[in-house]
Amino acid sequence: MAERITSAQVAALAGVSQSAVSRVFTPGASVSKKTAEKVRHAAEQLGYRPNVLARAMITGRSRIIGLVVAYLENQFYPLALARLSRSLQERGYHILVFLAGNDAAKTAQVVDELLDYQVDAILTASVAMSNDLATRCEAAGIPVVAFNRGQDDPRLSEVTSDNLAGGRQVAEFLLAGGHRRIAHIAGWQGSSTGRDRAEGFRAGLAQAEQEPVAIMDGLYDRAVAAKAALDLVVRPDRPDAIFVGNDHMAFAVMDALRFQAMLRVPEDVSVVGYDDVPMAAWPAYDLTTNRQPLDAMVAATVDVLMARIEGDAQPHKIRLAGPLIIRGSARLPQGTQRSPAPSPTGET
Amino acid sequence: MAERITSAQVAALAGVSQSAVSRVFTPGASVSKKTAEKVRHAAEQLGYRPNVLARAMITGRSRIIGLVVAYLENQFYPLALARLSRSLQERGYHILVFLAGNDAAKTAQVVDELLDYQVDAILTASVAMSNDLATRCEAAGIPVVAFNRGQDDPRLSEVTSDNLAGGRQVAEFLLAGGHRRIAHIAGWQGSSTGRDRAEGFRAGLAQAEQEPVAIMDGLYDRAVAAKAALDLVVRPDRPDAIFVGNDHMAFAVMDALRFQAMLRVPEDVSVVGYDDVPMAAWPAYDLTTNRQPLDAMVAATVDVLMARIEGDAQPHKIRLAGPLIIRGSARLPQGTQRSPAPSPTGET
DNA sequence: CGAGATCTTGCATACGTCTGCAAAAACGAC
DNA sequence: GTCGTTTTTGCAGACGTATGCAAGATCTCG
C-alpha cells in the first residue's frame, strides 16, 4: 500500500522545484548536469517514475496504441501481435487490446472505447472496420493503420503483402506443375485480402488461358473451408489442385481431404496455402504456401504508425511481396526443388 | 483534427455546471432526472465521452489490466488472451500487453513500465515473474494474478488447473492401457505447471508400483521436445508411451516419432498431451490429452481480478480440475471409448 | 572586468475529471 | 404556510505532470 511517489516528493528531497524534476525526465529539456544528477539520485532513492497518465493529459500523448482484432485462432495474428507489441515496446509504446465482435454495432462501441482511452493511434488486424468508423477516428485526429487488410478509403493507411502477385504466383506454380483442374477456396470475399488473392489467382490462370473449375468462399473458417473441399472432390471433374486463401483454412482442407475423403495429398490433390505460418513447416502438413513477409510487414506497420503519430498527415499504402515457399503438399513442376528449410528461429 | 469535447463544453451547452456533467457519467452520483436528461442530450449532440485518463488521475483507477506474457506460440495462450480480454471488456476493463523477455533484467524493466501506466492489476501468463518483483507490485498496491502458473509466495493469487490430479489421471490411463515402459517429456521444470504435472504423473505410476523409464525437460520448446523424443526411442528399452507436458510439445513429439523415427502412433508409441487446445482435435494429430478447463479458468481469473481490485486483500489460489479427453493418439484400455466429439463452437 | 548572450531555474497555470463541502432547492408533514 | 429533512447543485480544490515566461545564474569574449 505504499503511496505512489510523485515528482514533488523527489523535488523536495533533491532541493529543487517540481519543474526541474519534470525536465530531467523530459528528453530535450534544459537542465544543468548538476541538478540532473541531484534529481536522478533522489529519484533513484525514492523509486520515482513518471506517471504516464498524468503526462498524457498534458502532452496529449498516451503512448498507447489501440489494437482492434477479431479473432486469434489463425496463428498468423498472435504472431503478428507479439512482434508488433515487442517492436512498439522498444519505442515506448504499448498495445491496448480491443476484441471486436462481428456485428457493426459492437464495432462502433469498440471505437467509442478506443477514443475514451485517448489512444495515439489505432491498429486493426483481421477485422473489417467500416469506412465511416475509420474515417471518424481520422477525423478525431487519431491515425488508423490496417494491418494485413486494404482499405478503400484513400485517406487510411494500410500494410499488406502483395496479394495480387501472390495469387498469380500460386497460379503459375500450379500450372507449371501440370495441374489442369484447379479450384480456389478463397478467403472471405468481404476482405481485400481474400479478394486480391482470388483475383491475382484468376489472372494468373487467365494468362495461360485457363480458368478455375470453382471459386468458393471459405470465410476464413475451418469448418466452412473443410465443407467446401469435400463438396469439390465429389464432383465428377474432381480438381487436381486447390489453392486455399490462407494456411489456417488449408490445414482444415488437408485434414478433410485425407481423413474424410480418403485422398492423398499431393498425389490425388495438390494443396497450396497462403501466409506461411510456422505450422505450415510441420511435417504433418508440409504445406506449400505463399509467405507473407511478417517481419517486414511489422516493421513497416510500426514505421507508418510512428510517422503518423509524429504528425505526418500523409496516409501510407504499403504492399510487400513475399516468396512462394515450396514444400510437399503440391506436386512439383519439372526441375523444381523444395525451398530450403527455414532458419531455426522461425521454426518454433 | 476536431478538438476533443470536454465536460465543460457539454456543461455550457446544457446550461449546468461541469460537476453536473461529471455526475451524470458517474454511476451512483446524485443527479435529478431533469438535469440528467439535459446533460445526456447535450452530450449526445456534441459526441462527448468522458476521458478515461483524466478520470484515472482522480479515482486512481485506470481500468487497465497489464498482461505480461512471454510467448504466443502455444495456441493455448492466444486463446486465453482473447477470452480474458473479451470478459474484461464486458466489465469496462482492457488489457495492455507487455511482452516479457527471458532474462530477469528485461522483466524488471517490464514491471517498471507496468507501474508507469498505473495499471489496476497485473496478470501474468506463461511467464516466470520472480517473486520479489511480484511482491514489489503487491507492495505498490497492485494485485498480481498468475494465470496457469503457481506462485510460491502465499500472498500472490493464482489460477491453475489441477495439474497434480491431471498428471495422475494420465498415468492411470496409460497403465490401464497396458503400457509398461512409460516416459515423460515434461514442461519446463522451472514452472509449477511443469513440476506438478510431472509429480502427479510420477505419483500415479507409483501407485501401481511403477516408475517412469525417463523424465526429460522439454522446456516448452518444440525443438527440445522433438530431440528428447528421438533420444528416447533409440534406447534399447524403447518406451511404449510418452506423456508430454503440453499439447504444443506433443505435436512436435508426434511429428518426430512419425516422420523422423518412422514409428506409428499409437501402435508403436502412445502419446498423451496436456491442455486440449483446439488443434488436438484435428485429425492429423487426434491427440489424447488432459483438458485444461479454459472457460472456467478465465472466469475464475476475472473474478479474482475484480475482487482484488475492489479491495479484497485476500489472495486467492484457485485450482480447477479438467477431464482427460480420450482420442486416438494413445492405445485404449479395454472397454474404454473415445470421448464424444466437442461442441462445434470449440472446434475452430 | 564588464556587457551581452546563453543556459537554468522556479513560478504559475493548464490538462479533464472527480468529489467534499456548503448553499440552494425540493420535498414532506403538520 | 412553516419548518425540518432530504435531494440536488455549484464552487473550488485536488490528481501528477509539462511548459511559457521572466528572473536569476553562468558563460563568452573583448
PDB file of N, CA, C and O in Angstrom, chain A residues 193-218:
ATOM      1  N   THR A 193      -7.980  -8.720 -48.704  1.00  0.00           N
ATOM      2  CA  THR A 193      -7.012  -9.802 -48.771  1.00  0.00           C
ATOM      3  C   THR A 193      -7.582 -10.991 -49.537  1.00  0.00           C
ATOM      4  O   THR A 193      -6.945 -11.537 -50.435  1.00  0.00           O
ATOM      5  N   GLY A 194      -8.786 -11.379 -49.153  1.00  0.00           N
ATOM      6  CA  GLY A 194      -9.423 -12.506 -49.813  1.00  0.00           C
ATOM      7  C   GLY A 194      -9.699 -12.210 -51.288  1.00  0.00           C
ATOM      8  O   GLY A 194      -9.450 -13.056 -52.153  1.00  0.00           O
ATOM      9  N   ARG A 195     -10.166 -11.021 -51.560  1.00  0.00           N
ATOM     10  CA  ARG A 195     -10.494 -10.662 -52.946  1.00  0.00           C
ATOM     11  C   ARG A 195      -9.248 -10.603 -53.815  1.00  0.00           C
ATOM     12  O   ARG A 195      -9.219 -11.134 -54.924  1.00  0.00           O
ATOM     13  N   ASP A 196      -8.196  -9.947 -53.293  1.00  0.00           N
ATOM     14  CA  ASP A 196      -6.995  -9.756 -54.110  1.00  0.00           C
ATOM     15  C   ASP A 196      -6.323 -11.077 -54.456  1.00  0.00           C
ATOM     16  O   ASP A 196      -5.867 -11.281 -55.569  1.00  0.00           O
ATOM     17  N   ARG A 197      -6.262 -11.967 -53.474  1.00  0.00           N
ATOM     18  CA  ARG A 197      -5.622 -13.250 -53.756  1.00  0.00           C
ATOM     19  C   ARG A 197      -6.410 -14.008 -54.821  1.00  0.00           C
ATOM     20  O   ARG A 197      -5.832 -14.618 -55.720  1.00  0.00           O
ATOM     21  N   ALA A 198      -7.721 -13.942 -54.707  1.00  0.00           N
ATOM     22  CA  ALA A 198      -8.568 -14.622 -55.698  1.00  0.00           C
ATOM     23  C   ALA A 198      -8.384 -14.002 -57.069  1.00  0.00           C
ATOM     24  O   ALA A 198      -8.247 -14.703 -58.079  1.00  0.00           O
ATOM     25  N   GLU A 199      -8.329 -12.697 -57.082  1.00  0.00           N
ATOM     26  CA  GLU A 199      -8.226 -12.000 -58.368  1.00  0.00           C
ATOM     27  C   GLU A 199      -6.878 -12.280 -59.030  1.00  0.00           C
ATOM     28  O   GLU A 199      -6.792 -12.551 -60.233  1.00  0.00           O
ATOM     29  N   GLY A 200      -5.813 -12.203 -58.234  1.00  0.00           N
ATOM     30  CA  GLY A 200      -4.491 -12.486 -58.765  1.00  0.00           C
ATOM     31  C   GLY A 200      -4.403 -13.918 -59.279  1.00  0.00           C
ATOM     32  O   GLY A 200      -3.820 -14.188 -60.339  1.00  0.00           O
ATOM     33  N   PHE A 201      -5.013 -14.802 -58.535  1.00  0.00           N
ATOM     34  CA  PHE A 201      -5.027 -16.217 -58.917  1.00  0.00           C
ATOM     35  C   PHE A 201      -5.743 -16.397 -60.259  1.00  0.00           C
ATOM     36  O   PHE A 201      -5.243 -17.036 -61.184  1.00  0.00           O
ATOM     37  N   ARG A 202      -6.872 -15.770 -60.351  1.00  0.00           N
ATOM     38  CA  ARG A 202      -7.649 -15.867 -61.578  1.00  0.00           C
ATOM     39  C   ARG A 202      -6.865 -15.289 -62.761  1.00  0.00           C
ATOM     40  O   ARG A 202      -6.823 -15.872 -63.847  1.00  0.00           O
ATOM     41  N   ALA A 203      -6.223 -14.157 -62.506  1.00  0.00           N
ATOM     42  CA  ALA A 203      -5.447 -13.523 -63.568  1.00  0.00           C
ATOM     43  C   ALA A 203      -4.297 -14.422 -63.996  1.00  0.00           C
ATOM     44  O   ALA A 203      -3.984 -14.526 -65.196  1.00  0.00           O
ATOM     45  N   GLY A 204      -3.663 -15.089 -63.022  1.00  0.00           N
ATOM     46  CA  GLY A 204      -2.548 -15.973 -63.352  1.00  0.00           C
ATOM     47  C   GLY A 204      -3.008 -17.121 -64.236  1.00  0.00           C
ATOM     48  O   GLY A 204      -2.320 -17.491 -65.201  1.00  0.00           O
ATOM     49  N   LEU A 205      -4.166 -17.662 -63.932  1.00  0.00           N
ATOM     50  CA  LEU A 205      -4.695 -18.741 -64.770  1.00  0.00           C
ATOM     51  C   LEU A 205      -5.051 -18.212 -66.159  1.00  0.00           C
ATOM     52  O   LEU A 205      -4.780 -18.858 -67.171  1.00  0.00           O
ATOM     53  N   ALA A 206      -5.648 -17.040 -66.178  1.00  0.00           N
ATOM     54  CA  ALA A 206      -6.096 -16.469 -67.450  1.00  0.00           C
ATOM     55  C   ALA A 206      -4.928 -16.268 -68.403  1.00  0.00           C
ATOM     56  O   ALA A 206      -5.066 -16.420 -69.623  1.00  0.00           O
ATOM     57  N   GLN A 207      -3.774 -15.938 -67.836  1.00  0.00           N
ATOM     58  CA  GLN A 207      -2.584 -15.744 -68.656  1.00  0.00           C
ATOM     59  C   GLN A 207      -2.276 -16.986 -69.487  1.00  0.00           C
ATOM     60  O   GLN A 207      -1.710 -16.902 -70.568  1.00  0.00           O
ATOM     61  N   ALA A 208      -2.628 -18.145 -68.944  1.00  0.00           N
ATOM     62  CA  ALA A 208      -2.417 -19.395 -69.681  1.00  0.00           C
ATOM     63  C   ALA A 208      -3.730 -19.859 -70.306  1.00  0.00           C
ATOM     64  O   ALA A 208      -3.889 -21.029 -70.640  1.00  0.00           O
ATOM     65  N   GLU A 209      -4.639 -18.911 -70.374  1.00  0.00           N
ATOM     66  CA  GLU A 209      -5.958 -19.202 -70.960  1.00  0.00           C
ATOM     67  C   GLU A 209      -6.668 -20.354 -70.262  1.00  0.00           C
ATOM     68  O   GLU A 209      -7.295 -21.206 -70.880  1.00  0.00           O
ATOM     69  N   GLN A 210      -6.508 -20.357 -68.939  1.00  0.00           N
ATOM     70  CA  GLN A 210      -7.224 -21.332 -68.124  1.00  0.00           C
ATOM     71  C   GLN A 210      -8.181 -20.577 -67.213  1.00  0.00           C
ATOM     72  O   GLN A 210      -8.049 -19.368 -67.023  1.00  0.00           O
ATOM     73  N   GLU A 211      -9.101 -21.316 -66.674  1.00  0.00           N
ATOM     74  CA  GLU A 211      -9.852 -20.696 -65.588  1.00  0.00           C
ATOM     75  C   GLU A 211     -10.154 -21.711 -64.506  1.00  0.00           C
ATOM     76  O   GLU A 211     -10.139 -22.923 -64.750  1.00  0.00           O
ATOM     77  N   PRO A 212     -10.386 -21.215 -63.292  1.00  0.00           N
ATOM     78  CA  PRO A 212     -10.582 -22.131 -62.166  1.00  0.00           C
ATOM     79  C   PRO A 212     -11.853 -22.955 -62.366  1.00  0.00           C
ATOM     80  O   PRO A 212     -12.839 -22.458 -62.916  1.00  0.00           O
ATOM     81  N   VAL A 213     -11.815 -24.183 -61.911  1.00  0.00           N
ATOM     82  CA  VAL A 213     -13.020 -25.011 -62.015  1.00  0.00           C
ATOM     83  C   VAL A 213     -14.058 -24.543 -60.998  1.00  0.00           C
ATOM     84  O   VAL A 213     -15.246 -24.797 -61.148  1.00  0.00           O
ATOM     85  N   ALA A 214     -13.612 -23.875 -59.954  1.00  0.00           N
ATOM     86  CA  ALA A 214     -14.557 -23.354 -58.953  1.00  0.00           C
ATOM     87  C   ALA A 214     -13.846 -22.359 -58.059  1.00  0.00           C
ATOM     88  O   ALA A 214     -12.643 -22.476 -57.810  1.00  0.00           O
ATOM     89  N   ILE A 215     -14.587 -21.367 -57.607  1.00  0.00           N
ATOM     90  CA  ILE A 215     -14.087 -20.487 -56.558  1.00  0.00           C
ATOM     91  C   ILE A 215     -15.149 -20.434 -55.474  1.00  0.00           C
ATOM     92  O   ILE A 215     -16.296 -20.085 -55.739  1.00  0.00           O
ATOM     93  N   MET A 216     -14.794 -20.843 -54.291  1.00  0.00           N
ATOM     94  CA  MET A 216     -15.760 -20.848 -53.189  1.00  0.00           C
ATOM     95  C   MET A 216     -15.224 -19.987 -52.052  1.00  0.00           C
ATOM     96  O   MET A 216     -14.011 -19.859 -51.893  1.00  0.00           O
ATOM     97  N   ASP A 217     -16.116 -19.447 -51.281  1.00  0.00           N
ATOM     98  CA  ASP A 217     -15.700 -18.574 -50.178  1.00  0.00           C
ATOM     99  C   ASP A 217     -15.576 -19.394 -48.893  1.00  0.00           C
ATOM    100  O   ASP A 217     -16.557 -19.948 -48.410  1.00  0.00           O
ATOM    101  N   GLY A 218     -14.373 -19.453 -48.354  1.00  0.00           N
ATOM    102  CA  GLY A 218     -14.152 -20.228 -47.124  1.00  0.00           C
ATOM    103  C   GLY A 218     -14.349 -19.415 -45.865  1.00  0.00           C
ATOM    104  O   GLY A 218     -14.300 -19.940 -44.759  1.00  0.00           O
TER     105      GLY A 218
END
